[in-house]
Amino acid sequence: ALISMRQLLDHAAEHGYGVPAFNVNNLEQMRAIMEAADKTDSPVIVQASAGARKYAGAPFLRHLILSAIEEWPHIPVVMHQDHGTSPGVCQRSIQLGFSSVMMDGSLGEDGKTPTDYEYNVDVTRRTVEMAHSCGVSVEGELGCLGSLETGQAGEEDGVGAEGTLDHSQMLTDPEEAADFVKQTQVDALAIAIGTSHGAYKFTRPPTGDILAIEQIKKIHARIPDTHLVMHGSSSVPQDWLQIINEHGGEIPETYGVPVEEIVEGIKHGVRKVNIDTDLRLASTGAIRRFLAENPAEFDPRKYLKESMKAMTELCIARYEAFGTAGNA
Ligand code: G3H
Ligand code: 13P
Ligand code: NA
Ligand code: ZN
């Protein structure tokens, strides 16, 4: 059944678990997420980015998610729009039937220029007014995502600030978060705590204090009824990097957010954990390996099945680690 993000995350907060929010672009990802949720009895958040809407088309994405709800009616599903760049973009998603939208006013309409606080409050408040009158939840964002190690926002062409960020921009201020929530009434808030989008988060193996856990605790203490969201939460599995590179790939050394660190964040109020890159890596590794080992095969279903299996296993691991399993 289709449910709102508020409904799901209220339950998650009450029972102390986190929910991975997987990005969806195609059939294989959609089926992998649902099969993993079915196997582990987990509720689902699937999110469509601007890139996904451009790739698959908004109507296809919409029907992909609705098809999943039809095939697995017993699984609660949140249909979420990721990183909306204006109230208008969010409005179109609400009209399409999304049960949750993100208004990312931390960046301008170009998706890369950091904005001022008043702008962010204004666009987010307007989106909340519109969404709440339709029963749709809203996620806002305060602070700029960026790696505390590299000072970089992450993706070159994706979502993220341009250029190098200073340290203070990359940590959400707890007092400002309290004011932001009071003024906008958002259901969930994406916070900057040292993560960044994409595969290139950290150049060295994480030492165990890669996330600003103290910051999460302070923010949660100030806004206990607002669900905290962690973007850029891929763990960049080293085994998938190795499989990719052993079969013709050339991905340089890089590290993501360790699953244990995310679990620590969940203990302190993180409820929604955004993951896209890990599914891309698992999918690519599985396809590269299959094609290298089966050079005469040309039926896409054969290698896409491998991609689906790899993504299903990854989703199962996250549902289990975050405590989502058993809560559908
Ligand atoms: O927030 C970033 C997500 O990974 C979406 O990326 O716009 O390339 O689909 P995308
Ligand atoms: P990753 O690139 O770490 O998977 O983050 C995805 C994300 O935050 C989507 O909004
Ligand atoms: Na989002
Ligand atoms: Zn994001």
Tab-separated table of C-alpha atoms and ligand atoms in Angstrom:
chain	number	residue	atom	x	y	z
A	1	ALA	CA	0.000	0.000	0.000
A	2	LEU	CA	1.097	3.562	-0.665
A	3	ILE	CA	1.787	5.451	2.572
A	4	SER	CA	3.270	8.840	3.425
A	5	MET	CA	6.789	9.262	4.720
A	6	ARG	CA	5.451	10.768	7.960
A	7	GLN	CA	3.454	7.599	8.679
A	8	LEU	CA	6.417	5.334	8.082
A	9	LEU	CA	9.029	7.415	9.895
A	10	ASP	CA	6.787	7.975	12.921
A	11	HIS	CA	6.642	4.182	13.233
A	12	ALA	CA	10.403	3.944	12.728
A	13	ALA	CA	11.012	6.531	15.468
A	14	GLU	CA	8.676	4.774	17.854
A	15	HIS	CA	10.475	1.476	17.309
A	16	GLY	CA	14.020	2.849	16.911
A	17	TYR	CA	14.861	1.704	13.414
A	18	GLY	CA	16.040	3.401	10.208
A	19	VAL	CA	14.760	3.005	6.663
A	20	PRO	CA	17.005	2.930	3.604
A	21	ALA	CA	15.610	5.143	0.832
A	22	PHE	CA	16.791	3.620	-2.422
A	23	ASN	CA	16.864	5.601	-5.649
A	24	VAL	CA	14.983	3.962	-8.490
A	25	ASN	CA	15.572	4.427	-12.219
A	26	ASN	CA	14.597	1.130	-13.812
A	27	LEU	CA	12.684	-2.126	-13.508
A	28	GLU	CA	15.616	-4.110	-12.151
A	29	GLN	CA	16.181	-1.710	-9.232
A	30	MET	CA	12.471	-1.604	-8.449
A	31	ARG	CA	12.151	-5.394	-8.364
A	32	ALA	CA	15.358	-5.795	-6.352
A	33	ILE	CA	14.130	-3.366	-3.677
A	34	MET	CA	10.720	-5.078	-3.433
A	35	GLU	CA	12.049	-8.630	-3.428
A	36	ALA	CA	14.468	-7.697	-0.643
A	37	ALA	CA	11.669	-6.005	1.320
A	38	ASP	CA	9.430	-9.037	0.836
A	39	LYS	CA	12.136	-11.458	2.026
A	40	THR	CA	12.898	-9.370	5.133
A	41	ASP	CA	9.380	-8.067	5.880
A	42	SER	CA	10.527	-4.454	5.511
A	43	PRO	CA	8.657	-1.255	4.671
A	44	VAL	CA	9.996	0.583	1.614
A	45	ILE	CA	10.993	4.112	0.609
A	46	VAL	CA	11.727	4.460	-3.105
A	47	GLN	CA	12.804	7.803	-4.455
A	48	ALA	CA	12.984	9.300	-7.925
A	49	SER	CA	15.636	11.928	-8.650
A	50	ALA	CA	15.582	14.540	-11.401
A	51	GLY	CA	18.108	12.340	-13.219
A	52	ALA	CA	15.747	9.363	-12.928
A	53	ARG	CA	12.828	11.375	-14.295
A	54	LYS	CA	15.013	12.455	-17.200
A	55	TYR	CA	16.172	8.882	-17.859
A	56	ALA	CA	12.930	6.939	-17.503
A	57	GLY	CA	10.310	9.680	-17.774
A	58	ALA	CA	8.061	10.640	-14.869
A	59	PRO	CA	5.040	8.568	-16.027
A	60	PHE	CA	7.180	5.428	-16.377
A	61	LEU	CA	8.653	5.913	-12.894
A	62	ARG	CA	5.237	6.511	-11.459
A	63	HIS	CA	3.813	3.346	-12.994
A	64	LEU	CA	6.918	1.367	-12.040
A	65	ILE	CA	6.285	2.217	-8.389
A	66	LEU	CA	2.517	1.691	-8.686
A	67	SER	CA	3.186	-1.696	-10.321
A	68	ALA	CA	5.332	-2.665	-7.356
A	69	ILE	CA	2.518	-1.715	-4.983
A	70	GLU	CA	0.111	-3.821	-7.051
A	71	GLU	CA	2.402	-6.853	-7.061
A	72	TRP	CA	3.297	-6.622	-3.352
A	73	PRO	CA	0.150	-5.110	-1.765
A	74	HIS	CA	1.196	-6.171	1.748
A	75	ILE	CA	4.335	-3.996	1.722
A	76	PRO	CA	4.025	-0.329	2.819
A	77	VAL	CA	5.683	1.851	0.156
A	78	VAL	CA	6.597	5.540	0.293
A	79	MET	CA	6.811	7.087	-3.178
A	80	HIS	CA	9.257	9.945	-2.638
A	81	GLN	CA	10.606	12.641	-4.919
A	82	ASP	CA	14.319	13.186	-4.226
A	83	HIS	CA	15.958	16.659	-4.318
A	84	GLY	CA	13.219	18.914	-5.686
A	85	THR	CA	14.738	22.224	-6.779
A	86	SER	CA	11.592	24.378	-6.503
A	87	PRO	CA	8.038	24.325	-5.115
A	88	GLY	CA	6.853	23.917	-8.740
A	89	VAL	CA	8.844	20.716	-9.208
A	90	CYS	CA	7.357	19.358	-5.968
A	91	GLN	CA	3.865	20.369	-7.055
A	92	ARG	CA	4.183	18.352	-10.267
A	93	SER	CA	5.245	15.268	-8.288
A	94	ILE	CA	2.313	15.700	-5.910
A	95	GLN	CA	0.009	15.842	-8.942
A	96	LEU	CA	1.581	12.586	-10.196
A	97	GLY	CA	0.719	10.875	-6.918
A	98	PHE	CA	3.956	10.956	-4.936
A	99	SER	CA	3.261	10.551	-1.206
A	100	SER	CA	6.366	12.477	-0.175
A	101	VAL	CA	8.598	15.150	-1.681
A	102	MET	CA	11.947	16.664	-0.867
A	103	MET	CA	12.251	20.425	-1.278
A	104	ASP	CA	16.006	20.953	-1.273
A	105	GLY	CA	16.253	24.691	-0.737
A	106	SER	CA	19.860	24.445	0.463
A	107	LEU	CA	20.740	24.811	-3.223
A	108	GLY	CA	19.237	27.047	-5.879
A	109	GLU	CA	17.112	25.970	-8.827
A	110	ASP	CA	20.289	24.934	-10.671
A	111	GLY	CA	20.907	22.318	-7.972
A	112	LYS	CA	24.418	23.581	-7.243
A	113	THR	CA	24.517	27.145	-5.921
A	114	PRO	CA	24.289	27.361	-2.097
A	115	THR	CA	21.381	29.629	-1.088
A	116	ASP	CA	20.790	31.871	1.885
A	117	TYR	CA	18.756	30.801	4.863
A	118	GLU	CA	15.730	33.038	4.150
A	119	TYR	CA	15.391	31.614	0.620
A	120	ASN	CA	15.503	28.059	1.984
A	121	VAL	CA	12.845	28.835	4.624
A	122	ASP	CA	10.607	30.496	2.023
A	123	VAL	CA	10.593	27.750	-0.633
A	124	THR	CA	10.346	25.001	1.969
A	125	ARG	CA	7.482	26.638	3.876
A	126	ARG	CA	5.538	27.131	0.645
A	127	THR	CA	6.079	23.494	-0.334
A	128	VAL	CA	4.946	22.260	3.092
A	129	GLU	CA	1.721	24.302	2.920
A	130	MET	CA	0.889	22.835	-0.483
A	131	ALA	CA	1.954	19.253	0.330
A	132	HIS	CA	0.307	19.001	3.732
A	133	SER	CA	-3.036	20.096	2.298
A	134	CYS	CA	-2.758	16.988	0.051
A	135	GLY	CA	-1.579	14.581	2.784
A	136	VAL	CA	1.919	14.514	1.328
A	137	SER	CA	5.048	14.627	3.531
A	138	VAL	CA	7.973	16.991	3.027
A	139	GLU	CA	11.695	16.592	3.579
A	140	GLY	CA	13.802	19.760	3.723
A	141	GLU	CA	17.563	20.194	3.782
A	142	LEU	CA	19.689	22.491	5.895
A	143	GLY	CA	23.453	22.777	5.380
A	144	CYS	CA	25.530	21.740	2.401
A	145	LEU	CA	26.505	18.108	1.962
A	146	GLY	CA	30.229	17.708	1.747
A	147	SER	CA	32.987	15.386	2.822
A	148	LEU	CA	34.635	16.664	6.003
A	149	GLU	CA	37.811	15.011	4.729
A	150	THR	CA	37.966	16.515	1.238
A	151	GLY	CA	35.752	19.615	1.543
A	152	GLN	CA	34.075	18.528	-1.702
A	153	ALA	CA	30.355	18.183	-2.297
A	154	GLY	CA	30.916	14.947	-4.218
A	155	GLU	CA	29.318	14.485	-7.599
A	156	GLU	CA	30.629	16.481	-10.528
A	157	ASP	CA	27.412	16.542	-12.500
A	158	GLY	CA	24.856	15.402	-9.953
A	159	VAL	CA	23.293	16.993	-6.918
A	160	GLY	CA	25.728	19.044	-4.871
A	161	ALA	CA	27.339	22.405	-4.300
A	162	GLU	CA	29.996	23.556	-6.699
A	163	GLY	CA	33.557	24.176	-5.549
A	164	THR	CA	35.118	23.684	-2.145
A	165	LEU	CA	32.979	24.154	0.949
A	166	ASP	CA	34.145	25.552	4.248
A	167	HIS	CA	33.832	23.431	7.349
A	168	SER	CA	30.917	25.372	8.900
A	169	GLN	CA	28.727	25.011	5.777
A	170	MET	CA	29.167	21.259	6.006
A	171	LEU	CA	27.705	20.880	9.486
A	172	THR	CA	24.057	21.708	10.141
A	173	ASP	CA	23.710	24.050	13.106
A	174	PRO	CA	21.322	22.670	15.783
A	175	GLU	CA	19.857	26.097	16.681
A	176	GLU	CA	19.272	26.964	13.037
A	177	ALA	CA	17.657	23.532	12.551
A	178	ALA	CA	15.234	24.264	15.398
A	179	ASP	CA	14.273	27.611	13.858
A	180	PHE	CA	13.981	26.060	10.378
A	181	VAL	CA	11.592	23.369	11.581
A	182	LYS	CA	9.529	25.887	13.533
A	183	GLN	CA	9.169	28.134	10.492
A	184	THR	CA	8.616	25.478	7.832
A	185	GLN	CA	6.918	22.565	9.658
A	186	VAL	CA	8.861	19.983	7.629
A	187	ASP	CA	8.313	16.306	8.492
A	188	ALA	CA	11.920	15.325	7.920
A	189	LEU	CA	15.190	17.195	7.679
A	190	ALA	CA	18.272	16.251	5.690
A	191	ILE	CA	21.327	17.345	7.643
A	192	ALA	CA	24.943	17.931	6.685
A	193	ILE	CA	27.109	15.769	8.929
A	194	GLY	CA	30.075	14.895	6.735
A	195	THR	CA	28.593	12.769	3.961
A	196	SER	CA	28.582	13.609	0.262
A	197	HIS	CA	26.910	12.164	-2.818
A	198	GLY	CA	28.533	9.687	-5.171
A	199	ALA	CA	31.314	7.092	-4.974
A	200	TYR	CA	34.143	9.466	-4.028
A	201	LYS	CA	33.466	10.351	-0.411
A	202	PHE	CA	36.750	9.531	1.300
A	203	THR	CA	40.238	8.906	-0.051
A	204	ARG	CA	41.391	6.840	2.947
A	205	PRO	CA	39.772	3.944	4.792
A	206	PRO	CA	37.363	5.485	7.342
A	207	THR	CA	38.751	5.342	10.874
A	208	GLY	CA	35.478	5.087	12.749
A	209	ASP	CA	34.575	8.721	13.417
A	210	ILE	CA	33.833	9.780	9.876
A	211	LEU	CA	30.359	11.069	10.716
A	212	ALA	CA	29.705	13.991	13.021
A	213	ILE	CA	27.793	11.803	15.507
A	214	GLU	CA	27.986	14.501	18.198
A	215	GLN	CA	26.288	16.876	15.763
A	216	ILE	CA	23.514	14.346	15.090
A	217	LYS	CA	22.926	14.026	18.853
A	218	LYS	CA	22.731	17.816	19.316
A	219	ILE	CA	20.343	18.277	16.374
A	220	HIS	CA	18.127	15.394	17.502
A	221	ALA	CA	17.954	16.852	21.009
A	222	ARG	CA	16.708	20.199	19.597
A	223	ILE	CA	14.171	18.745	17.095
A	224	PRO	CA	13.176	15.335	18.528
A	225	ASP	CA	9.906	15.201	16.527
A	226	THR	CA	11.528	15.858	13.141
A	227	HIS	CA	12.930	12.816	11.385
A	228	LEU	CA	16.593	13.179	10.464
A	229	VAL	CA	17.697	12.187	6.980
A	230	MET	CA	21.190	11.215	5.898
A	231	HIS	CA	21.986	11.740	2.230
A	232	GLY	CA	25.128	10.361	0.627
A	233	SER	CA	24.890	7.185	2.710
A	234	SER	CA	26.373	4.650	0.319
A	235	SER	CA	29.033	2.461	1.878
A	236	VAL	CA	30.933	1.894	-1.411
A	237	PRO	CA	31.517	-1.858	-0.862
A	238	GLN	CA	35.162	-2.732	-1.439
A	239	ASP	CA	34.242	-6.205	-2.722
A	240	TRP	CA	32.139	-4.744	-5.524
A	241	LEU	CA	34.920	-2.281	-6.445
A	242	GLN	CA	37.273	-5.248	-6.693
A	243	ILE	CA	34.881	-7.246	-8.881
A	244	ILE	CA	34.403	-4.233	-11.171
A	245	ASN	CA	38.148	-3.642	-11.482
A	246	GLU	CA	38.925	-7.351	-11.998
A	247	HIS	CA	36.579	-7.398	-14.997
A	248	GLY	CA	37.695	-4.417	-17.037
A	249	GLY	CA	36.611	-1.563	-14.775
A	250	GLU	CA	38.862	1.286	-13.698
A	251	ILE	CA	37.548	2.801	-10.500
A	252	PRO	CA	40.224	4.489	-8.362
A	253	GLU	CA	40.638	3.782	-4.642
A	254	THR	CA	37.717	5.276	-2.727
A	255	TYR	CA	35.667	4.735	0.433
A	256	GLY	CA	32.098	5.327	1.590
A	257	VAL	CA	30.243	5.539	4.894
A	258	PRO	CA	30.695	2.335	6.936
A	259	VAL	CA	27.393	0.592	7.710
A	260	GLU	CA	28.281	0.602	11.449
A	261	GLU	CA	28.519	4.405	11.397
A	262	ILE	CA	25.041	4.632	9.871
A	263	VAL	CA	23.740	2.259	12.542
A	264	GLU	CA	25.245	4.610	15.153
A	265	GLY	CA	23.419	7.519	13.486
A	266	ILE	CA	20.135	5.577	13.609
A	267	LYS	CA	20.599	5.167	17.378
A	268	HIS	CA	20.599	8.972	17.605
A	269	GLY	CA	17.634	9.969	15.450
A	270	VAL	CA	18.523	9.256	11.806
A	271	ARG	CA	15.439	7.633	10.238
A	272	LYS	CA	15.853	7.882	6.452
A	273	VAL	CA	19.119	6.794	4.851
A	274	ASN	CA	19.568	7.665	1.162
A	275	ILE	CA	21.369	5.091	-0.977
A	276	ASP	CA	21.926	5.228	-4.725
A	277	THR	CA	25.628	4.670	-5.487
A	278	ASP	CA	25.791	1.223	-3.801
A	279	LEU	CA	23.079	-0.134	-6.114
A	280	ARG	CA	24.933	1.281	-9.117
A	281	LEU	CA	28.183	-0.399	-8.023
A	282	ALA	CA	26.552	-3.775	-7.317
A	283	SER	CA	24.699	-3.689	-10.622
A	284	THR	CA	27.779	-2.774	-12.641
A	285	GLY	CA	29.972	-5.359	-10.902
A	286	ALA	CA	27.468	-8.158	-11.482
A	287	ILE	CA	27.024	-7.275	-15.168
A	288	ARG	CA	30.761	-6.875	-15.838
A	289	ARG	CA	31.493	-10.220	-14.203
A	290	PHE	CA	28.710	-12.043	-16.045
A	291	LEU	CA	29.689	-10.682	-19.450
A	292	ALA	CA	33.388	-11.401	-18.870
A	293	GLU	CA	32.628	-14.967	-17.817
A	294	ASN	CA	29.989	-15.558	-20.523
A	295	PRO	CA	31.299	-13.793	-23.626
A	296	ALA	CA	28.866	-15.586	-25.966
A	297	GLU	CA	25.725	-14.477	-24.086
A	298	PHE	CA	23.718	-11.615	-25.548
A	299	ASP	CA	20.272	-11.921	-23.939
A	300	PRO	CA	19.980	-8.838	-21.685
A	301	ARG	CA	17.735	-10.785	-19.303
A	302	LYS	CA	20.687	-13.002	-18.435
A	303	TYR	CA	22.945	-10.200	-17.256
A	304	LEU	CA	20.159	-8.011	-15.893
A	305	LYS	CA	19.126	-10.973	-13.737
A	306	GLU	CA	22.631	-10.941	-12.258
A	307	SER	CA	22.332	-7.198	-11.672
A	308	MET	CA	18.996	-7.706	-9.948
A	309	LYS	CA	20.360	-10.468	-7.722
A	310	ALA	CA	23.324	-8.337	-6.650
A	311	MET	CA	21.062	-5.379	-5.825
A	312	THR	CA	18.581	-7.589	-3.933
A	313	GLU	CA	21.393	-8.899	-1.719
A	314	LEU	CA	22.604	-5.375	-1.036
A	315	CYS	CA	19.101	-4.206	-0.102
A	316	ILE	CA	18.590	-7.201	2.200
A	317	ALA	CA	21.861	-6.379	3.997
A	318	ARG	CA	20.793	-2.755	4.571
A	319	TYR	CA	17.235	-3.688	5.718
A	320	GLU	CA	18.772	-6.061	8.248
A	321	ALA	CA	21.531	-3.701	9.444
A	322	PHE	CA	19.238	-0.691	9.880
A	323	GLY	CA	16.600	-2.678	11.812
A	324	THR	CA	13.998	-2.145	9.070
A	325	ALA	CA	13.472	-5.901	8.722
A	326	GLY	CA	10.379	-7.249	10.458
A	327	ASN	CA	8.557	-3.897	10.446
A	328	ALA	CA	6.411	-4.108	7.291
B	1	G3H	O1	21.043	12.698	-4.989
B	1	G3H	C1	21.667	12.113	-5.875
B	1	G3H	C2	21.180	10.805	-6.361
B	1	G3H	O2	22.252	9.903	-6.335
B	1	G3H	C3	20.537	10.925	-7.719
B	1	G3H	O3	21.451	11.028	-8.746
B	1	G3H	O4	20.375	12.633	-10.381
B	1	G3H	O5	22.165	11.012	-11.108
B	1	G3H	O6	19.872	10.216	-10.513
B	1	G3H	P1	20.937	11.251	-10.272
B	2	13P	P1	24.828	8.042	-2.414
B	2	13P	O1	25.446	8.668	-3.628
B	2	13P	O2	25.807	7.941	-1.280
B	2	13P	O3	24.240	6.704	-2.718
B	2	13P	O4	23.647	8.998	-1.902
B	2	13P	C1	22.402	9.033	-2.563
B	2	13P	C2	21.537	10.175	-2.123
B	2	13P	O5	21.776	10.857	-1.152
B	2	13P	C3	20.331	10.420	-2.948
B	2	13P	O6	19.627	11.550	-2.524
B	3	NA	NA	15.356	12.894	-0.597
B	4	ZN	ZN	20.761	13.208	-1.818
